[in-house]
Structures are given as structure tokens and as C-alpha cells.
Short mmCIF file of C-alpha atoms and ligand atoms in Angstrom, two decimals:
data_model
loop_
_atom_site.label_atom_id
_atom_site.label_comp_id
_atom_site.label_asym_id
_atom_site.label_seq_id
_atom_site.Cartn_x
_atom_site.Cartn_y
_atom_site.Cartn_z
CA UNK A 678 4.03 5.31 21.26
CA UNK A 679 5.85 8.49 22.72
CA UNK A 680 3.42 11.27 23.44
CA UNK A 681 5.01 14.12 22.19
CA UNK A 682 2.03 16.41 23.49
CA UNK A 683 3.63 15.71 26.90
CA UNK A 684 7.41 15.88 25.65
CA UNK A 685 6.88 19.17 24.15
CA UNK A 686 5.54 21.98 26.06
CA UNK A 687 2.52 24.19 25.31
CA UNK A 688 4.71 27.15 24.89
CA UNK A 689 7.17 25.48 22.48
CA UNK A 690 4.16 24.33 20.36
CA UNK A 691 2.29 27.52 20.15
CA UNK A 692 5.82 29.24 19.29
CA UNK A 693 6.20 26.72 16.50
CA UNK A 694 2.82 27.28 15.11
CA UNK A 695 3.50 31.12 15.19
CA UNK A 696 6.77 30.69 13.55
CA UNK A 697 5.25 28.75 10.87
CA UNK A 698 2.53 31.31 10.16
CA UNK A 699 5.25 34.12 9.97
CA UNK A 700 7.56 32.48 8.02
CA UNK A 701 4.88 30.78 5.61
CA UNK A 702 2.02 33.17 5.76
CA UNK A 703 0.51 31.51 2.44
CA UNK A 704 0.46 28.08 3.94
CA UNK A 705 -2.79 26.54 4.74
CA UNK A 706 -2.65 25.32 8.21
CA UNK A 707 -5.72 23.85 10.17
CA UNK A 708 -5.48 23.63 13.90
CA UNK A 709 -9.27 23.39 14.88
CA UNK A 710 -10.00 19.78 16.23
CA UNK A 711 -13.21 19.71 14.07
CA UNK A 712 -11.13 20.37 10.82
CA UNK A 713 -8.03 17.87 11.74
CA UNK A 714 -10.34 15.01 12.74
CA UNK A 715 -10.36 13.61 8.97
CA UNK A 716 -6.84 13.75 8.99
CA UNK A 717 -6.31 11.65 12.00
CA UNK A 718 -6.97 8.26 10.55
CA UNK A 719 -5.81 6.18 7.60
CA UNK A 720 -7.97 3.11 6.50
CA UNK A 721 -6.47 0.63 9.05
CA UNK A 722 -9.25 -0.52 11.43
CA UNK A 723 -8.54 -0.80 15.33
CA UNK A 724 -6.00 1.93 15.18
CA UNK A 725 -5.83 4.72 18.02
CA UNK A 726 -4.16 7.94 16.47
CA UNK A 727 -3.32 10.85 18.78
CA UNK A 728 -4.76 14.54 18.79
CA UNK A 729 -2.42 16.33 16.05
CA UNK A 730 -1.23 19.92 16.81
CA UNK A 731 -2.36 20.71 13.42
CA UNK A 732 -2.37 19.88 9.74
CA UNK A 733 -0.41 21.72 7.06
CA UNK A 734 -0.78 21.53 3.46
CA UNK A 735 2.63 22.67 1.62
CA UNK A 736 2.89 23.29 -2.01
CA UNK A 737 6.64 23.34 -2.81
CA UNK A 738 9.82 21.73 -1.58
CA UNK A 739 10.80 24.92 0.00
CA UNK A 740 7.41 25.09 2.13
CA UNK A 741 8.33 21.32 3.30
CA UNK A 742 11.90 22.26 4.13
CA UNK A 743 10.85 25.42 6.17
CA UNK A 744 8.28 23.41 8.17
CA UNK A 745 10.66 20.70 8.83
CA UNK A 746 13.23 23.38 9.98
CA UNK A 747 11.08 24.93 12.22
CA UNK A 748 9.90 21.59 13.57
CA UNK A 749 13.29 20.58 14.43
CA UNK A 750 14.11 23.69 15.87
CA UNK A 751 11.01 23.53 18.18
CA UNK A 752 11.24 19.75 18.63
CA UNK A 753 7.93 19.22 17.25
CA UNK A 754 7.14 16.04 15.66
CA UNK A 755 5.95 15.57 12.01
CA UNK A 756 3.72 12.88 10.37
CA UNK A 757 3.98 13.02 6.45
CA UNK A 758 0.72 12.21 4.81
CA UNK A 759 -0.57 11.42 1.19
CA UNK A 760 -4.21 10.32 0.61
CA UNK A 761 -4.55 8.38 4.06
CA UNK A 762 -5.38 5.18 2.00
CA UNK A 763 -2.67 3.07 4.31
CA UNK A 764 -3.39 0.06 5.70
CA UNK A 765 -0.78 -0.19 8.44
CA UNK A 766 -1.35 3.09 10.45
CA UNK A 767 1.47 4.91 8.83
CA UNK A 768 -0.09 8.10 8.32
CA UNK A 769 -2.24 8.12 11.62
CA UNK A 770 -1.74 11.50 13.69
CA UNK A 771 0.54 11.51 16.66
CA UNK A 772 -0.38 13.38 19.75
CA UNK A 773 1.12 16.93 19.55
CA UNK A 774 2.63 16.44 15.78
CA UNK A 775 2.00 18.39 12.84
CA UNK A 776 0.55 16.35 10.17
CA UNK A 777 2.01 17.34 6.69
CA UNK A 778 -0.33 16.59 3.90
CA UNK A 779 1.48 16.33 0.68
CA UNK A 780 -1.54 16.22 -1.66
CA UNK A 781 -1.41 19.76 -2.80
CA UNK A 782 2.15 19.07 -4.51
CA UNK A 783 0.34 17.10 -7.38
CA UNK A 784 2.16 18.14 -10.50
CA UNK A 785 3.45 15.79 -13.11
CA UNK A 786 6.56 17.64 -13.97
CA UNK A 787 7.72 15.79 -16.80
CA UNK A 788 7.27 12.82 -18.85
CA UNK A 789 10.42 12.23 -20.58
CA UNK A 790 10.04 9.95 -23.63
CA UNK A 791 13.69 9.86 -24.56
CA UNK A 792 14.69 8.60 -21.25
CA UNK A 793 11.60 6.72 -20.39
CA UNK A 794 11.07 8.45 -17.07
CA UNK A 795 8.60 10.76 -15.23
CA UNK A 796 9.45 13.40 -12.97
CA UNK A 797 6.38 14.03 -10.30
CA UNK A 798 5.38 15.78 -6.99
CA UNK A 799 4.75 13.32 -4.22
CA UNK A 800 0.75 14.11 -4.21
CA UNK A 801 0.47 13.02 -7.59
CA UNK A 802 -2.52 10.06 -7.71
CA UNK A 803 -1.23 7.01 -8.94
CA UNK A 804 -3.81 6.59 -11.59
CA UNK A 805 -3.08 10.04 -12.87
CA UNK A 806 0.38 9.10 -13.65
CA UNK A 807 -0.77 6.11 -15.23
CA UNK A 808 -2.88 8.01 -17.66
CA UNK A 809 -0.27 10.81 -18.38
CA UNK A 810 2.27 8.01 -19.28
CA UNK A 811 -0.25 6.28 -21.45
CA UNK A 812 -0.71 9.47 -23.48
CA UNK A 813 2.79 9.47 -24.24
CA UNK A 814 2.60 5.53 -25.37
CA UNK A 815 4.21 4.71 -22.00
CA UNK A 816 3.46 2.92 -18.81
CA UNK A 817 3.96 3.14 -15.23
CA UNK A 818 3.31 -0.48 -13.78
CA UNK A 819 2.77 -0.30 -9.80
CA UNK A 820 -0.83 -0.18 -9.34
CA UNK A 821 -2.16 -0.59 -5.73
CA UNK A 822 -5.70 -1.53 -5.77
CA UNK A 823 -6.29 2.13 -4.42
CA UNK A 824 -4.64 3.63 -7.48
CA UNK A 825 -7.53 6.02 -8.12
CA UNK A 826 -6.82 8.01 -4.98
CA UNK A 827 -3.45 7.00 -3.12
CA UNK A 828 -0.31 9.17 -3.89
CA UNK A 829 2.98 8.53 -5.60
CA UNK A 830 4.61 9.69 -2.32
CA UNK A 831 2.57 7.07 -0.24
CA UNK A 832 3.55 4.57 -3.00
CA UNK A 833 7.07 5.16 -2.31
CA UNK A 834 7.14 5.31 1.36
CA UNK A 835 5.23 2.14 1.59
CA UNK A 836 7.05 0.52 -1.46
CA UNK A 837 3.54 -0.41 -2.53
CA UNK A 838 2.84 -3.20 -4.64
CA UNK A 839 -0.54 -3.88 -6.72
CA UNK A 840 -2.13 -6.18 -9.22
CA UNK A 841 0.50 -6.12 -11.86
CA UNK A 842 3.63 -6.81 -9.59
CA UNK A 843 3.61 -10.60 -10.63
CA UNK A 844 5.03 -9.52 -13.83
CA UNK A 845 6.72 -5.83 -13.36
CA UNK A 846 7.70 -5.81 -9.72
CA UNK A 847 6.96 -3.20 -7.02
CA UNK A 848 7.29 0.36 -6.62
CA UNK A 849 10.93 0.16 -5.51
CA UNK A 850 11.56 -1.39 -9.21
CA UNK A 851 10.54 1.88 -10.57
CA UNK A 852 12.16 4.59 -8.63
CA UNK A 853 15.26 6.20 -10.19
CA UNK A 854 15.58 8.86 -7.98
CA UNK A 855 14.20 10.91 -5.11
CA UNK A 856 14.30 14.69 -3.72
CA UNK A 857 13.96 14.30 0.14
CA UNK A 858 13.65 16.87 2.93
CA UNK A 859 15.73 15.51 5.74
CA UNK A 860 15.02 15.89 9.40
CA UNK A 861 16.78 19.06 10.03
CA UNK A 862 14.99 20.81 6.82
CA UNK A 863 18.10 20.21 4.59
CA UNK A 864 17.19 18.88 0.82
CA UNK A 865 19.18 16.17 -0.94
CA UNK A 866 18.71 14.20 -4.46
CA UNK A 867 19.58 10.70 -4.44
CA UNK A 868 19.64 9.76 -8.00
CA UNK A 869 18.00 10.92 -11.32
CA UNK A 870 17.26 9.73 -14.86
CA UNK A 871 20.36 7.36 -15.10
CA UNK A 872 19.23 3.88 -15.92
CA UNK A 873 22.42 2.90 -14.03
CA UNK A 874 24.19 4.71 -11.30
CA UNK A 875 25.95 3.11 -8.40
CA UNK A 876 27.94 5.85 -6.93
CA UNK A 877 28.14 5.38 -3.25
CA UNK A 878 25.54 3.82 -1.11
CA UNK A 879 22.06 3.33 -2.44
CA UNK A 880 20.08 6.27 -0.82
CA UNK A 881 17.23 5.98 -2.83
CA UNK A 882 16.54 2.44 -1.73
CA UNK A 883 16.87 3.52 1.99
CA UNK A 884 13.93 5.97 1.55
CA UNK A 885 11.68 3.57 -0.48
CA UNK A 886 9.50 1.79 2.05
CA UNK A 887 10.76 3.95 4.94
CA UNK A 888 7.41 5.18 5.82
CA UNK A 889 8.09 8.66 6.50
CA UNK A 890 10.23 7.77 9.36
CA UNK A 891 13.64 8.85 7.50
CA UNK A 892 12.72 12.07 5.64
CA UNK A 893 10.12 13.51 3.21
CA UNK A 894 9.97 12.86 -0.34
CA UNK A 895 8.95 16.05 -2.29
CA UNK A 896 9.70 14.82 -5.78
CA UNK A 897 10.31 11.35 -7.49
CA UNK A 898 11.90 10.52 -10.77
CA UNK A 899 10.21 7.11 -11.89
CA UNK A 900 11.44 4.47 -14.61
CA UNK A 901 8.54 4.18 -17.50
CA UNK A 902 8.30 1.20 -19.75
CA UNK A 903 6.50 0.82 -23.12
CA UNK A 904 2.95 0.43 -23.06
CA UNK A 905 1.83 -3.25 -22.85
CA UNK A 906 -0.83 -4.78 -25.39
CA UNK A 907 -4.16 -4.72 -24.31
CA UNK A 908 -5.00 -7.46 -21.45
CA UNK A 909 -6.64 -10.53 -21.97
CA UNK A 910 -8.60 -11.60 -18.93
CA UNK A 911 -9.65 -15.15 -17.58
CA UNK A 912 -11.75 -16.13 -14.53
CA UNK A 913 -11.37 -19.61 -12.91
CA UNK A 914 -13.70 -20.76 -10.31
CA UNK A 915 -12.38 -23.72 -7.94
CA UNK A 916 -14.32 -26.17 -5.49
CA UNK A 917 -11.59 -25.29 -2.65
CA UNK A 918 -9.10 -22.56 -1.74
CA UNK A 919 -6.43 -24.92 -1.74
CA UNK A 920 -7.06 -26.04 -5.36
CA UNK A 921 -7.00 -22.54 -6.33
CA UNK A 922 -3.72 -22.16 -4.38
CA UNK A 923 -2.38 -25.42 -6.40
CA UNK A 924 -3.15 -23.70 -9.81
CA UNK A 925 -1.30 -20.44 -8.79
CA UNK A 926 1.72 -22.77 -7.92
CA UNK A 927 1.45 -24.86 -11.19
CA UNK A 928 1.15 -21.70 -13.32
CA UNK A 929 4.42 -20.45 -11.54
CA UNK A 930 6.12 -23.79 -12.09
CA UNK A 931 5.05 -23.85 -15.65
CA UNK A 932 7.24 -20.49 -16.06
CA UNK A 933 3.94 -18.65 -17.16
CA UNK A 934 4.28 -15.03 -15.80
CA UNK A 935 0.76 -13.28 -16.09
CA UNK A 936 0.57 -9.57 -15.69
CA UNK A 937 -2.17 -10.31 -12.97
CA UNK A 938 -2.79 -13.56 -10.79
CA UNK A 939 -5.31 -12.41 -8.06
CA UNK A 940 -7.12 -14.72 -5.80
CA UNK A 941 -10.71 -14.40 -4.08
CA UNK A 942 -12.28 -16.84 -1.57
CA UNK A 943 -15.75 -18.00 -1.43
CA UNK A 944 -16.75 -15.20 1.13
CA UNK A 945 -15.26 -12.34 -1.10
CA UNK A 946 -16.68 -13.98 -4.24
CA UNK A 947 -20.22 -13.73 -2.57
CA UNK A 948 -19.66 -10.42 -1.26
CA UNK A 949 -18.63 -9.02 -4.35
CA UNK A 950 -21.52 -10.62 -6.67
CA UNK A 951 -24.17 -9.53 -4.02
CA UNK A 952 -22.97 -5.92 -4.27
CA UNK A 953 -22.08 -5.67 -8.18
CA UNK A 954 -24.07 -8.69 -9.60
CA UNK A 955 -21.59 -9.65 -11.91
CA UNK A 956 -22.70 -13.34 -12.38
CA UNK A 957 -19.85 -14.69 -10.71
CA UNK A 958 -20.06 -18.46 -9.52
CA UNK A 959 -21.34 -17.82 -5.89
CA UNK A 960 -21.01 -21.88 -5.13
CA UNK A 961 -17.25 -21.80 -5.99
CA UNK A 962 -14.98 -21.74 -2.82
CA UNK A 963 -12.36 -19.64 -4.77
CA UNK A 964 -11.99 -17.68 -7.78
CA UNK A 965 -8.50 -16.88 -9.78
CA UNK A 966 -8.34 -13.83 -11.95
CA UNK A 967 -5.40 -14.27 -14.71
CA UNK A 968 -4.36 -11.66 -17.09
CA UNK A 969 -1.90 -11.56 -19.86
CA UNK A 970 -0.75 -8.35 -21.55
CA UNK A 971 1.90 -10.08 -23.68
CA UNK A 972 -0.12 -9.39 -26.80
CA UNK A 973 -1.28 -11.50 -29.72
CA UNK A 974 -0.50 -14.96 -30.08
CA UNK A 975 1.97 -15.00 -26.83
CA UNK A 976 -1.12 -13.75 -24.80
CA UNK A 977 -3.32 -16.54 -26.08
CA UNK A 978 -0.55 -18.90 -25.21
CA UNK A 979 -0.11 -17.78 -21.57
CA UNK A 980 -3.68 -17.74 -20.96
CA UNK A 981 -4.45 -21.15 -22.67
CA UNK A 982 -1.34 -22.46 -20.38
CA UNK A 983 -3.01 -20.88 -17.34
CA UNK A 984 -6.44 -22.30 -18.17
CA UNK A 985 -4.79 -25.85 -18.60
CA UNK A 986 -3.18 -25.38 -15.10
CA UNK A 987 -6.47 -24.26 -13.34
CA UNK A 988 -8.33 -27.27 -14.93
CA UNK A 989 -5.74 -29.82 -13.91
CA UNK A 990 -5.94 -28.25 -10.34
CA UNK A 991 -9.46 -28.87 -10.44
CA UNK A 992 -11.21 -25.74 -11.51
CA UNK A 993 -14.85 -26.21 -11.99
CA UNK A 994 -15.28 -23.54 -14.86
CA UNK A 995 -13.07 -21.22 -16.63
CA UNK A 996 -14.32 -17.83 -18.30
CA UNK A 997 -12.52 -15.85 -20.51
CA UNK A 998 -13.47 -12.36 -21.56
CA UNK A 999 -14.31 -11.93 -25.21
CA UNK A 1000 -13.19 -8.43 -25.51
CA UNK A 1001 -11.72 -5.40 -23.69
CA UNK A 1002 -15.41 -4.32 -22.44
CA UNK A 1003 -15.98 -8.03 -20.86
CA UNK A 1004 -12.40 -7.98 -19.40
CA UNK A 1005 -12.90 -4.55 -17.65
CA UNK A 1006 -16.17 -6.04 -16.23
CA UNK A 1007 -14.58 -9.12 -14.92
CA UNK A 1008 -11.65 -6.99 -13.57
CA UNK A 1009 -14.43 -5.15 -11.46
CA UNK A 1010 -14.72 -8.49 -9.47
CA UNK A 1011 -11.35 -8.06 -8.12
CA UNK A 1012 -11.21 -4.32 -7.56
CA UNK A 1013 -14.49 -4.38 -5.64
CA UNK A 1014 -13.10 -7.00 -3.09
CA UNK A 1015 -12.19 -4.53 -0.28
CA UNK A 1016 -15.31 -2.58 -0.71
CA UNK A 1017 -17.44 -5.55 -0.79
CA UNK A 1018 -16.17 -6.89 2.50
CA UNK A 1019 -16.59 -3.45 4.23
CA UNK A 1020 -20.25 -3.71 3.39
CA UNK A 1021 -20.38 -6.92 5.27
CA UNK A 1022 -19.11 -5.25 8.66
CA UNK A 1023 -15.95 -3.84 9.92
CA UNK A 1024 -13.14 -5.21 7.85
CA UNK A 1025 -9.61 -5.48 9.15
CA UNK A 1026 -7.63 -6.42 6.31
CA UNK A 1027 -4.22 -7.88 6.84
CA UNK A 1028 -1.37 -8.50 4.64
CA UNK A 1029 1.02 -11.33 4.84
CA UNK A 1030 3.25 -12.85 2.05
CA UNK A 1031 4.97 -16.64 1.55
CA UNK A 1032 6.90 -17.96 -1.11
CA UNK A 1033 4.65 -18.61 -4.07
CA UNK A 1034 4.79 -22.34 -3.81
CA UNK A 1035 3.56 -22.19 -0.15
CA UNK A 1036 0.41 -20.31 -1.18
CA UNK A 1037 -1.78 -23.54 -0.66
CA UNK A 1038 -0.54 -24.27 2.81
CA UNK A 1039 -0.92 -20.57 3.93
CA UNK A 1040 -4.43 -20.69 2.57
CA UNK A 1041 -5.13 -23.89 4.79
CA UNK A 1042 -3.40 -22.18 7.72
CA UNK A 1043 -5.53 -19.06 7.39
CA UNK A 1044 -8.74 -21.29 7.22
CA UNK A 1045 -7.57 -23.11 10.51
CA UNK A 1046 -6.87 -19.90 12.19
CA UNK A 1047 -9.91 -18.17 11.46
CA UNK A 1048 -12.14 -21.34 12.52
CA UNK A 1049 -10.20 -21.80 15.62
CA UNK A 1050 -10.86 -17.94 16.77
CA UNK A 1051 -14.32 -18.24 15.59
CA UNK A 1052 -13.88 -15.31 13.05
CA UNK A 1053 -15.29 -14.99 9.66
CA UNK A 1054 -12.36 -14.31 7.08
CA UNK A 1055 -12.49 -12.98 3.27
CA UNK A 1056 -9.36 -13.83 1.74
CA UNK A 1057 -8.20 -12.14 -1.35
CA UNK A 1058 -5.02 -10.93 -2.97
CA UNK A 1059 -2.11 -11.15 -5.44
CA UNK A 1060 -1.62 -14.73 -5.11
CA UNK A 1061 1.02 -14.78 -7.89
CA UNK A 1062 3.34 -12.71 -5.56
CA UNK A 1063 2.24 -15.10 -2.71
CA UNK A 1064 0.75 -12.07 -1.27
CA UNK A 1065 -2.41 -12.56 0.71
CA UNK A 1066 -4.87 -10.26 2.40
CA UNK A 1067 -6.84 -12.20 4.95
CA UNK A 1068 -9.64 -9.83 5.93
CA UNK A 1069 -11.53 -10.24 9.16
CA UNK A 1070 -15.13 -9.29 9.07
CA UNK A 1071 -16.80 -8.84 12.44
CA UNK A 1072 -19.89 -7.06 13.60
CA UNK A 1073 -19.74 -3.17 14.36
CA UNK A 1074 -19.95 -2.97 18.13
CA UNK A 1075 -18.82 -6.44 18.89
CA UNK A 1076 -16.64 -5.82 22.06
CA UNK A 1077 -14.64 -9.12 21.78
CA UNK A 1078 -13.67 -8.46 18.14
CA UNK A 1079 -10.47 -6.68 18.53
CA UNK A 1080 -8.97 -9.02 20.95
CA UNK A 1081 -9.98 -12.10 18.66
CA UNK A 1082 -8.86 -10.47 15.60
CA UNK A 1083 -5.23 -9.72 17.35
CA UNK A 1084 -4.97 -13.16 18.56
CA UNK A 1085 -5.75 -14.54 15.10
CA UNK A 1086 -3.33 -12.01 13.50
CA UNK A 1087 -0.51 -13.30 15.62
CA UNK A 1088 -1.18 -17.02 14.57
CA UNK A 1089 -1.25 -15.77 11.15
CA UNK A 1090 1.91 -14.09 11.19
CA UNK A 1091 3.81 -16.96 13.02
CA UNK A 1092 2.43 -19.44 10.34
CA UNK A 1093 3.62 -16.97 7.33
CA UNK A 1094 7.08 -16.66 9.18
CA UNK A 1095 7.35 -20.46 9.58
CA UNK A 1096 6.70 -20.74 5.90
CA UNK A 1097 9.49 -18.59 4.98
CA UNK A 1098 7.12 -15.70 4.45
CA UNK A 1099 6.58 -12.07 5.65
CA UNK A 1100 4.48 -10.49 8.12
CA UNK A 1101 3.66 -7.81 5.53
CA UNK A 1102 4.11 -8.14 1.75
CA UNK A 1103 3.23 -4.77 0.79
CA UNK A 1104 1.15 -2.68 3.28
CA UNK A 1105 4.04 -1.87 5.40
CA UNK A 1106 4.86 -1.84 9.17
CA UNK A 1107 3.31 1.37 10.60
CA UNK A 1108 1.75 1.13 13.90
CA UNK A 1109 -0.01 -1.73 12.96
CA UNK A 1110 2.92 -4.52 12.74
CA UNK A 1111 5.77 -2.84 14.57
CA UNK A 1112 5.28 -5.20 17.35
CA UNK A 1113 6.03 -8.04 15.08
CA UNK A 1114 9.11 -6.47 13.13
CA UNK A 1115 11.77 -8.61 15.36
CA UNK A 1116 9.84 -11.70 14.38
CA UNK A 1117 10.13 -11.15 11.05
CA UNK A 1118 13.82 -9.65 10.68
CA UNK A 1119 15.36 -10.61 14.05
CA UNK A 1120 16.92 -8.46 16.70
CA UNK A 1121 20.03 -7.64 15.00
CA UNK A 1122 18.52 -6.50 11.62
CA UNK A 1123 16.06 -4.37 13.76
CA UNK A 1124 19.08 -2.86 15.41
CA UNK A 1125 20.58 -1.88 12.07
CA UNK A 1126 17.50 0.08 11.23
CA UNK A 1127 17.30 1.72 14.38
CA UNK A 1128 21.06 3.01 13.72
CA UNK A 1129 19.80 4.36 10.29
CA UNK A 1130 17.03 6.16 11.96
CA UNK A 1131 19.44 7.56 14.62
CA UNK A 1132 21.63 8.78 11.92
CA UNK A 1133 19.26 10.36 10.01
CA UNK A 1134 16.64 11.70 12.55
CA UNK A 1135 18.73 11.80 15.71
CA UNK A 1136 15.78 13.61 17.47
CA UNK A 1137 13.10 11.29 16.12
CA UNK A 1138 10.81 14.00 14.98
CA UNK A 1139 9.63 12.37 11.49
CA UNK A 1140 6.79 9.94 12.21
CA UNK A 1141 7.52 8.92 15.79
CA UNK A 1142 6.45 5.54 16.79
CA UNK A 1143 5.91 4.28 13.52
CA UNK A 1144 7.78 0.99 12.12
CA UNK A 1145 10.34 0.89 15.04
C1 FAD B 2588 -8.96 -0.34 -0.91
C2 FAD B 2588 -7.54 -0.16 -0.76
C3 FAD B 2588 -6.81 -1.08 -1.64
C4 FAD B 2588 -5.45 -1.07 -1.62
N1 FAD B 2588 -4.49 -1.79 -2.22
C5 FAD B 2588 -3.38 -1.96 -1.96
C6 FAD B 2588 -2.55 -2.69 -3.06
O1 FAD B 2588 -3.03 -3.36 -3.80
N2 FAD B 2588 -1.31 -2.71 -2.96
C7 FAD B 2588 -0.56 -1.92 -1.79
O2 FAD B 2588 0.65 -1.96 -1.72
N3 FAD B 2588 -1.46 -1.26 -0.98
C8 FAD B 2588 -2.69 -0.95 -1.22
N4 FAD B 2588 -3.33 -0.44 -0.22
C9 FAD B 2588 -2.55 0.36 0.64
C10 FAD B 2588 -2.24 1.88 0.21
O3 FAD B 2588 -3.32 2.38 -0.49
C11 FAD B 2588 -0.74 2.00 -0.05
O4 FAD B 2588 -0.01 1.75 1.04
C12 FAD B 2588 -0.57 3.55 -0.82
O5 FAD B 2588 0.56 3.50 -1.35
C13 FAD B 2588 -0.66 4.74 0.49
O6 FAD B 2588 -0.63 5.70 -0.29
P1 FAD B 2588 -1.36 7.17 0.55
O7 FAD B 2588 -1.04 8.20 -0.52
O8 FAD B 2588 -2.74 6.97 0.86
O9 FAD B 2588 -0.34 7.08 1.61
P2 FAD B 2588 -0.69 7.46 3.16
O10 FAD B 2588 -1.75 6.51 3.90
O11 FAD B 2588 -1.29 8.82 3.43
O12 FAD B 2588 0.78 7.24 3.77
C14 FAD B 2588 1.28 6.01 3.84
C15 FAD B 2588 2.67 6.21 4.68
O13 FAD B 2588 3.66 7.03 3.66
C16 FAD B 2588 4.17 8.02 4.30
N5 FAD B 2588 4.17 8.94 3.34
C17 FAD B 2588 3.19 9.59 2.77
N6 FAD B 2588 3.60 10.64 1.66
C18 FAD B 2588 4.90 10.72 2.16
C19 FAD B 2588 5.91 11.54 1.51
N7 FAD B 2588 5.69 12.29 0.45
N8 FAD B 2588 7.05 11.19 2.14
C20 FAD B 2588 7.33 10.62 3.11
N9 FAD B 2588 6.53 9.66 3.63
C21 FAD B 2588 5.33 10.04 3.10
C22 FAD B 2588 3.16 8.31 5.43
O14 FAD B 2588 3.77 8.84 6.80
C23 FAD B 2588 2.81 6.91 5.84
O15 FAD B 2588 3.79 6.23 6.52
C24 FAD B 2588 -5.00 -0.19 -0.60
C25 FAD B 2588 -5.90 0.43 0.49
C26 FAD B 2588 -6.99 0.46 0.16
C27 FAD B 2588 -7.67 1.36 1.18
#
């Protein structure tokens, strides 16, 4: 990674901070290392963030525009940041850069029922938007498992997925338009409330998933949909992960589109049950959580079809929630998975995707690779999307862990790509996977990405060293 601390002189850095204080006297700006420390990391294990020049908390688009304008003038790099829940090192600090935390821009500006749209600032928490939409009888589907603390700006920058993507799609499918501060401080809009709008290049699509490297999102217009019926929930337990994978493939093949189709392996089931005592089958090798929000008889049909597919694939038991309270209780099992694995040691959560029908093969590959590298692994994830999170759990302080994990990760990415899959389904490239981007996309496609970066950020001040 480029060290901007050495590239930008100490004088230029102080001149930048001075100009920032003079131009935006009300801006909260932290420069003390003890205070900036908690903004250096995101949730990715084994990252090595730099020492930031400072951390700023803008409260308006005008603030962000001014910060970027001054940064460009002084050639100081910037790291946009939401809640810091990222799992690819995207928001980690860069040496000599100013981290720009967008969480104070947290207003829901409008819930527009007539146009089925919401206009929000980037620091709005995903779950808060969900609740505001629900109050208006509407629904914002993308729901990363971190939905109670991750921000919409982070969701857009990562093109995040979640537990409802199998039916509704990912963040990209709900972004109608953005307000973006570009690398010179100018502000553009890329779309708005139009349901259809194809004028010129699709700039919204370029910024979605760009991980803060092409511009800073300061407002988003998001598509809402009618509120669905309350969910029906089912858990199925299997004697092997491959049998669970086969059930996923069978459900897809039967044309059933549940709202949620999540998988947890034995390691994860046990870790969750030891923590929350939910009464899960601790002897099972895998568990699927399947939900329908289709409502009424259709929901019943969907879950019965899914239950049949599970039993045919070899499920040893199928448990259906009697009511919403019990469904909430069962849902906790999946929501608790990342936290439960973290309790067991250092949990390095990964993220790969394969075409849905390849889930059983990918699960076997993960089993094989973790055994070969002697690494305990918990696998859970959005199996209905073919998106799995193999999570290596190692002892804190094991000096060989990082090296072994890196070797296993490389093998897992190679297997995913060989199956026609991807090195990341939803967590993004950040710093964690940029070394594998060419493996995934090929040199020519990465060259096109570099050309876009060069066109939008010629001085390379936006989130340097991330993605590319
Ligand atoms: C327990 C747990 C569960 C998770 N579950 C899921 C899941 O189910 N699905 C999923 O997809 N992810 C999941 N994640 C990953 C993470 O929560 C998402 O990537 C989330 O979208 C990040 O949001 P954030 O606000 O924390 O962004 P940050 O981590 O702060 O930043 C992420 C990236 O976005 C950029 N960025 C942030 N705000 C802006 C902005 N306004 N403009 C431009 N760039 C910006 C940053 O530079 C960085 O590159 C999970 C993480 C945890 C810890």
C-alpha cells in the first residue's frame, strides 16, 4: 500500500489541518492518536491499518465537499467510513490519510409513499431505515446480518447483501440515485425517484460497490416495496453439510424462492447453542433456516415444499415455528452465528460465492481445505444465494495462524473460481482480497477498473490502496 505519510510532507499535512479548521470551524476533528485509534480498524481480522492524520465527522454534503476540496488541494488522501463493520478492510486507516466518518449524517430525509422511495443520508443505520419504512407500510429488503449497526453508505459502497437477498436481491437493486462528492470536491447526482431512467451511462451502478474509491456518497434515493406478510420460519437439521447443500440445490430446482435460505454447519450450530441455549440439535452436521414471507396459503406451500426437499435430501428433523415469537427465537440462531464463532477464538470470516447448484461441492471443498491446513472452520451463510462464509477459528496468539489461514483462503478462492464462483459474494475486495481480483476478473477487466479510477480520481486520494 502506498504510504501517503511519506508522500505528503509534514508541512502539507499541517497546512491541510489548519485550512480545515479555518474553513469548517464547527467540524469535529480528532487528531490525537488515542482518540483516532478506534477508527483505524474495521471488523476484518489480520489487517494492518496505517496511522491516520485525523478523523473528521462531517454533518452535511457541504462539509464533505469542502473536506474533499481541501484534501485535493493539499494532496492529502481520504478514507470514507461508515460504522466500520466491514469485513474486507475497506474502511481501515491509511497512513497520513484523513478518515471521514459519515455517521453524523444520519437523517432519513423522506419516506415517499407515492413513489415508493426513501431519501436518506449515508449514516442512517440499515435497521432504522427498515423501521421507518415499516411505519409507512413499506419495506427496505437489503439486510446485512450487521443491520442494527451498519450504515446505508457502507451498504451502498460494498453493495451489501443479507438474509433476504435470495428473494429480493442485493443493495444495488434498491438504489435509484445517489448524491456523490467527487475527488475534486464537486457534487453530482446520478439519478432520483424515476422507476425507469436510462439517460447516458449508469453512473449510479459505478458508485455502488466502489468501496469509497471513486466518490463519497452523501445522499441516496432508495427503492422501497410493499411490506410483506409476517414470516413463517423453519429449521431443518442434516447428518452432513453436503446433504444440506443438496437440499439447497433441490429447493432452488423446485422453483421455490423463500425469502431466507441460510446454512450453518455443525461447528457453528454448537457454538450458537452453547451461547444462547436455543435447543438446536447439537449432533447435526448442518442446519438450514428457511423462511417465507409470501403470506397465507402460499407461504404454507413454500415451506411445505422446502420441508419435503430437506427430508428427501436426508434431513433428520424439521422444526417449524408455531408463531411469530417462536420464529424470532429460531431466527436468533442464524443472527448469532458470527458472534458465537468469535467467542470461540479469533474468527477470520471469509466470503465466497458459487452458482447455487454448486453449493454441495463448495462445502466439500471447504471441508477438504480446512482439514489439509489443520484449521477449524465454521461455515454459515446465505446458501440460497450460493454465498458462504467459511470462518476460520484459531487460538488468539497462535503465531502460525495467519500464515495457515492465508494459504487456506487462497485454496478456497481457487476452488470457488474453478466452480464458476467468486472470491467475494458481498463483503467486497477492500485490502483483504485485492491480491485476488485478477484471478476473479482477469487482467483486462481490472485494467478497465483502473481506467475508471484514473478518470474519477486521477490523484488517487480516495481510499488509496483499497480494491485495486
Ligand atoms: C457480524 C457481521 C455480520 C455481517 N453480515 C453481513 C451480511 O449479511 N451481508 C453483507 O453484505 N455484509 C455483512 N457484513 C459486513 C458489513 O456489515 C457490510 O459490508 C456493511 O455494508 C458495512 O457498512 P459500514 O457502515 O460498517 O461500512 P464501513 O465498514 O465503515 O465501510 C465499508 C466500505 O464502505 C466505504 N464507505 C462507507 N461509507 C461510505 C460513503 N458514504 N461513501 C463512500 N464510501 C463509503 C468505506 O470506505 C469502506 O470501503 C457483516 C459484518 C459483521 C461484523
